[in-house]
Amino acid sequence: ETLPYDQISPHQDLVSDRLATLYQLTQRAFDLVVVPVTTALYRLTPAQYLAARTFFLKQGERLDLERFRAQLTLAGYSHVSQVVAPGEYCVRGGLIDLFPMGSAVPYRIDLEDRDIESLRTFDVDTQRTIYKVNEVRLLPGREFPLDDDARALFRRRFRERFEGDPSKREVYKAIGRGGVPAGIEYYLPLFFEQTAVLTDYIPAETLVCLHGDIAAAIGRFQDDTKARYVLMRGDPDRPLLEPGELF
């Protein structure tokens, strides 16, 4: 995982696993979660965002290819020539290769006209199909939206939060022209009116057990984060949210 204020983004596999875990929490798919306190401190995408952008593909249902491609792009999936990692898809005629976020394997969708004729997993190395499935779950491709409304909200909140000419800030310009700059994950609070924390994803009756010196671990984490904040804040091209807004 990346450290606070890194100018790099987390590996896509980590984002995929995190989205899958959060979704499973909302479905009460497991009984025990072990989480480092530093992980539990991070702001997360709202549960409503995850729920609204999770959908399923089922064998036999109709699929409008152009609409589906637009939906994948809007959800943050990348169109590639060969699918090898979560968050990627490829369209070749009536075949769609898709690696959903939160999935351990990619899928090949075979279309007959506009109907899903078959859904199969495949191997990313050999590109050969493995076994059939009846449905595929698709989580959003990123932990934040990238539609026009979300980009407009980001830019508005950026102008409200940071002083100076925003047109001179690379992250602001990149979002405006449709890009996704590295390290954008640490601007998550600018994409939403309100973010979530881990406890927003777990049932109210959950039993929480603490192990070790939690207060000391939180203190060290906050001190390290503030030190990185001061260091990065010296870069005029790197405006940052204050630690209290991220954790």
Coordinates of C-alpha atoms in Angstrom, one line a residue:
E1 CA 0.0 0.0 0.0
T2 CA 1.1 3.6 -0.5
L3 CA 2.0 6.0 2.4
P4 CA 0.0 9.2 3.1
Y5 CA 0.6 11.8 0.4
D6 CA 2.6 9.6 -1.9
Q7 CA 2.4 10.8 -5.5
I8 CA 1.7 7.3 -6.6
S9 CA -1.5 5.3 -6.6
P10 CA -2.1 1.9 -4.8
H11 CA -1.6 -1.2 -7.0
Q12 CA -4.8 -2.1 -8.8
D13 CA -4.9 -5.5 -7.1
L14 CA -5.0 -3.9 -3.7
V15 CA -7.8 -1.6 -4.7
S16 CA -9.6 -4.6 -6.1
D17 CA -9.2 -6.6 -2.9
R18 CA -10.4 -3.6 -0.8
L19 CA -13.5 -3.0 -2.9
A20 CA -14.3 -6.7 -2.7
T21 CA -13.9 -6.8 1.1
L22 CA -16.1 -3.7 1.6
Y23 CA -18.8 -5.2 -0.6
Q24 CA -18.7 -8.5 1.3
L25 CA -19.0 -6.5 4.6
T26 CA -22.2 -5.0 3.3
Q27 CA -23.5 -8.4 2.4
R28 CA -22.4 -9.9 5.8
A29 CA -20.5 -12.5 3.8
F30 CA -18.1 -13.4 6.7
D31 CA -18.0 -13.3 10.4
L32 CA -14.5 -12.2 11.3
V33 CA -12.4 -9.2 10.1
V34 CA -8.9 -8.5 11.2
V35 CA -7.8 -4.9 10.5
P36 CA -4.7 -3.0 11.5
V37 CA -5.7 0.2 13.3
T38 CA -3.9 2.3 10.7
T39 CA -6.0 0.8 8.0
A40 CA -9.2 1.4 10.0
L41 CA -8.4 5.1 10.2
Y42 CA -8.5 5.8 6.5
R43 CA -11.5 7.5 4.9
L44 CA -13.4 5.2 2.5
T45 CA -15.8 5.5 -0.3
P46 CA -19.4 5.8 0.9
A47 CA -21.3 2.6 1.1
Q48 CA -24.0 4.1 -1.1
Y49 CA -21.5 4.7 -3.9
L50 CA -20.4 1.0 -3.8
A51 CA -24.0 -0.3 -3.7
A52 CA -25.1 1.9 -6.6
R53 CA -22.2 0.9 -8.9
T54 CA -22.2 -2.8 -8.3
F55 CA -24.2 -4.9 -10.8
F56 CA -24.3 -8.4 -12.2
L57 CA -24.2 -10.0 -15.7
K58 CA -26.1 -13.2 -16.2
Q59 CA -26.1 -15.8 -18.9
G60 CA -29.0 -15.4 -21.3
E61 CA -29.7 -11.7 -20.6
R62 CA -29.6 -9.0 -23.2
L63 CA -26.6 -6.7 -23.4
D64 CA -26.3 -3.5 -25.3
L65 CA -22.6 -3.5 -26.2
E66 CA -22.2 0.2 -26.8
R67 CA -24.0 1.1 -23.6
F68 CA -22.0 -1.5 -21.7
R69 CA -18.7 -0.1 -22.9
A70 CA -19.8 3.4 -21.9
Q71 CA -20.8 2.0 -18.5
L72 CA -17.5 0.3 -18.0
T73 CA -15.6 3.5 -18.9
L74 CA -17.7 5.6 -16.6
A75 CA -17.1 3.0 -13.8
G76 CA -13.3 3.5 -14.2
Y77 CA -12.4 0.4 -16.2
S78 CA -9.6 0.7 -18.8
H79 CA -10.0 -0.5 -22.4
V80 CA -6.8 -2.5 -23.3
S81 CA -5.7 -4.8 -26.1
Q82 CA -5.2 -7.8 -23.7
V83 CA -6.8 -8.1 -20.3
V84 CA -4.3 -9.0 -17.5
A85 CA -5.3 -7.1 -14.4
P86 CA -8.4 -6.1 -12.4
G87 CA -10.2 -3.0 -13.8
E88 CA -9.5 -3.8 -17.5
Y89 CA -11.7 -4.9 -20.4
C90 CA -11.3 -5.6 -24.1
V91 CA -13.9 -5.9 -26.9
R92 CA -13.2 -8.0 -30.0
G93 CA -16.3 -8.3 -32.1
G94 CA -18.8 -10.4 -30.1
L95 CA -16.3 -11.3 -27.4
I96 CA -15.7 -9.2 -24.3
D97 CA -12.8 -10.0 -22.0
L98 CA -13.4 -8.4 -18.6
F99 CA -11.4 -8.5 -15.3
P100 CA -13.9 -7.2 -12.7
M101 CA -12.6 -5.5 -9.6
G102 CA -12.8 -7.8 -6.6
S103 CA -12.5 -10.9 -8.7
A104 CA -9.6 -13.4 -8.6
V105 CA -10.1 -14.3 -12.3
P106 CA -11.1 -12.6 -15.5
Y107 CA -14.1 -13.5 -17.6
R108 CA -14.9 -13.9 -21.3
I109 CA -18.4 -12.9 -22.4
D110 CA -19.6 -14.5 -25.7
L111 CA -22.4 -12.6 -27.3
E112 CA -24.9 -13.9 -29.8
D113 CA -26.3 -10.8 -31.3
R114 CA -27.3 -8.9 -28.1
D115 CA -27.7 -11.9 -25.9
I116 CA -25.1 -13.3 -23.5
E117 CA -24.5 -16.8 -24.8
S118 CA -21.9 -17.8 -22.3
L119 CA -19.7 -16.6 -19.5
R120 CA -16.4 -18.3 -18.9
T121 CA -13.3 -17.7 -16.8
F122 CA -10.0 -17.6 -18.6
D123 CA -6.2 -17.7 -17.8
V124 CA -4.4 -14.3 -18.3
D125 CA -1.2 -16.1 -19.4
T126 CA -2.6 -18.5 -21.9
Q127 CA -5.8 -16.6 -22.7
R128 CA -7.6 -19.9 -22.8
T129 CA -11.0 -20.3 -21.2
I130 CA -11.3 -22.5 -18.2
Y131 CA -14.9 -23.0 -16.9
K132 CA -18.4 -21.7 -17.3
V133 CA -20.2 -19.5 -14.8
N134 CA -23.8 -18.3 -14.6
E135 CA -23.2 -14.8 -13.5
V136 CA -20.4 -12.2 -13.1
R137 CA -20.3 -9.5 -10.4
L138 CA -18.9 -6.1 -11.4
L139 CA -17.7 -3.7 -8.7
P140 CA -16.7 -0.1 -9.7
G141 CA -13.3 0.2 -11.3
R142 CA -12.2 2.8 -8.8
E143 CA -13.0 4.0 -5.3
F144 CA -14.3 7.3 -6.6
P145 CA -16.5 8.4 -9.5
L146 CA -15.2 9.8 -12.7
D147 CA -18.3 11.1 -14.4
D148 CA -18.8 14.7 -15.3
D149 CA -20.7 15.5 -12.1
A150 CA -18.0 14.0 -10.0
R151 CA -15.2 15.9 -11.8
A152 CA -17.2 19.1 -11.4
L153 CA -17.7 18.5 -7.7
F154 CA -13.9 17.8 -7.3
R155 CA -13.0 21.0 -9.0
R156 CA -15.5 23.1 -7.0
R157 CA -14.3 21.6 -3.7
F158 CA -10.7 22.0 -4.8
R159 CA -11.3 25.8 -5.4
E160 CA -13.0 26.1 -2.0
R161 CA -10.3 24.2 -0.2
F162 CA -7.1 25.6 -1.7
E163 CA -5.9 29.2 -2.2
G164 CA -4.3 30.5 -5.4
D165 CA -5.0 29.9 -9.0
P166 CA -6.2 26.3 -9.4
S167 CA -5.3 26.3 -13.1
K168 CA -1.7 26.2 -12.1
R169 CA -2.2 22.9 -10.1
E170 CA -1.5 19.8 -12.1
V171 CA -4.0 17.6 -10.2
Y172 CA -6.8 20.2 -10.9
K173 CA -5.9 20.4 -14.6
A174 CA -5.7 16.6 -15.0
I175 CA -9.1 16.0 -13.5
G176 CA -10.5 18.8 -15.7
R177 CA -9.2 17.3 -18.9
G178 CA -10.5 13.8 -18.1
G179 CA -7.3 12.3 -16.6
V180 CA -6.6 10.4 -13.4
P181 CA -3.3 11.7 -11.9
A182 CA -1.2 9.4 -9.7
G183 CA -1.9 9.8 -6.0
I184 CA -5.4 11.1 -6.6
E185 CA -6.6 8.6 -4.0
Y186 CA -5.5 11.0 -1.2
Y187 CA -8.0 13.6 -2.6
L188 CA -10.9 11.2 -2.0
P189 CA -12.8 13.7 0.3
L190 CA -13.1 16.1 -2.7
F191 CA -15.1 13.6 -4.7
F192 CA -17.9 13.2 -2.2
E193 CA -19.9 15.4 0.0
Q194 CA -19.2 12.9 2.8
T195 CA -16.8 10.0 3.0
A196 CA -17.1 6.8 5.2
V197 CA -15.0 5.0 7.7
L198 CA -14.8 1.2 8.3
T199 CA -17.5 1.3 11.0
D200 CA -20.0 2.5 8.5
Y201 CA -19.7 -0.8 6.7
I202 CA -20.2 -3.1 9.6
P203 CA -23.4 -4.0 11.4
A204 CA -24.3 -2.0 14.5
E205 CA -24.2 -5.1 16.7
T206 CA -20.6 -6.0 15.7
L207 CA -18.3 -7.0 18.6
V208 CA -15.1 -5.0 18.3
C209 CA -12.0 -6.5 20.0
L210 CA -8.9 -4.4 20.4
H211 CA -5.4 -6.0 20.6
G212 CA -2.2 -4.3 21.6
D213 CA -1.5 -0.6 22.4
I214 CA -4.0 0.9 20.0
A215 CA -3.6 4.5 21.3
A216 CA 0.2 4.4 20.8
A217 CA -0.1 3.0 17.3
I218 CA -2.6 5.7 16.3
G219 CA -0.3 8.3 17.8
R220 CA 2.7 7.1 15.8
F221 CA 0.7 7.0 12.7
Q222 CA -0.6 10.5 13.1
D223 CA 2.9 11.8 13.9
D224 CA 4.3 10.1 10.8
T225 CA 1.5 11.5 8.7
K226 CA 1.9 15.0 9.9
A227 CA 5.7 14.8 9.2
R228 CA 5.0 13.7 5.6
Y229 CA 2.4 16.5 5.3
V230 CA 4.9 19.2 6.3
L231 CA 7.4 17.8 3.9
M232 CA 5.1 17.6 1.0
R233 CA 3.4 20.9 1.8
G234 CA 6.7 22.6 0.8
D235 CA 6.0 21.7 -2.8
P236 CA 3.7 24.4 -4.2
D237 CA 2.5 22.0 -6.9
R238 CA 1.4 19.6 -4.3
P239 CA -1.5 21.1 -2.3
L240 CA -2.7 18.6 0.3
L241 CA -5.7 17.9 2.5
E242 CA -4.7 18.1 6.1
P243 CA -4.3 14.9 8.0
G244 CA -7.5 15.4 9.9
E245 CA -9.5 15.4 6.7
L246 CA -8.0 12.0 5.6
F247 CA -8.3 10.1 8.8

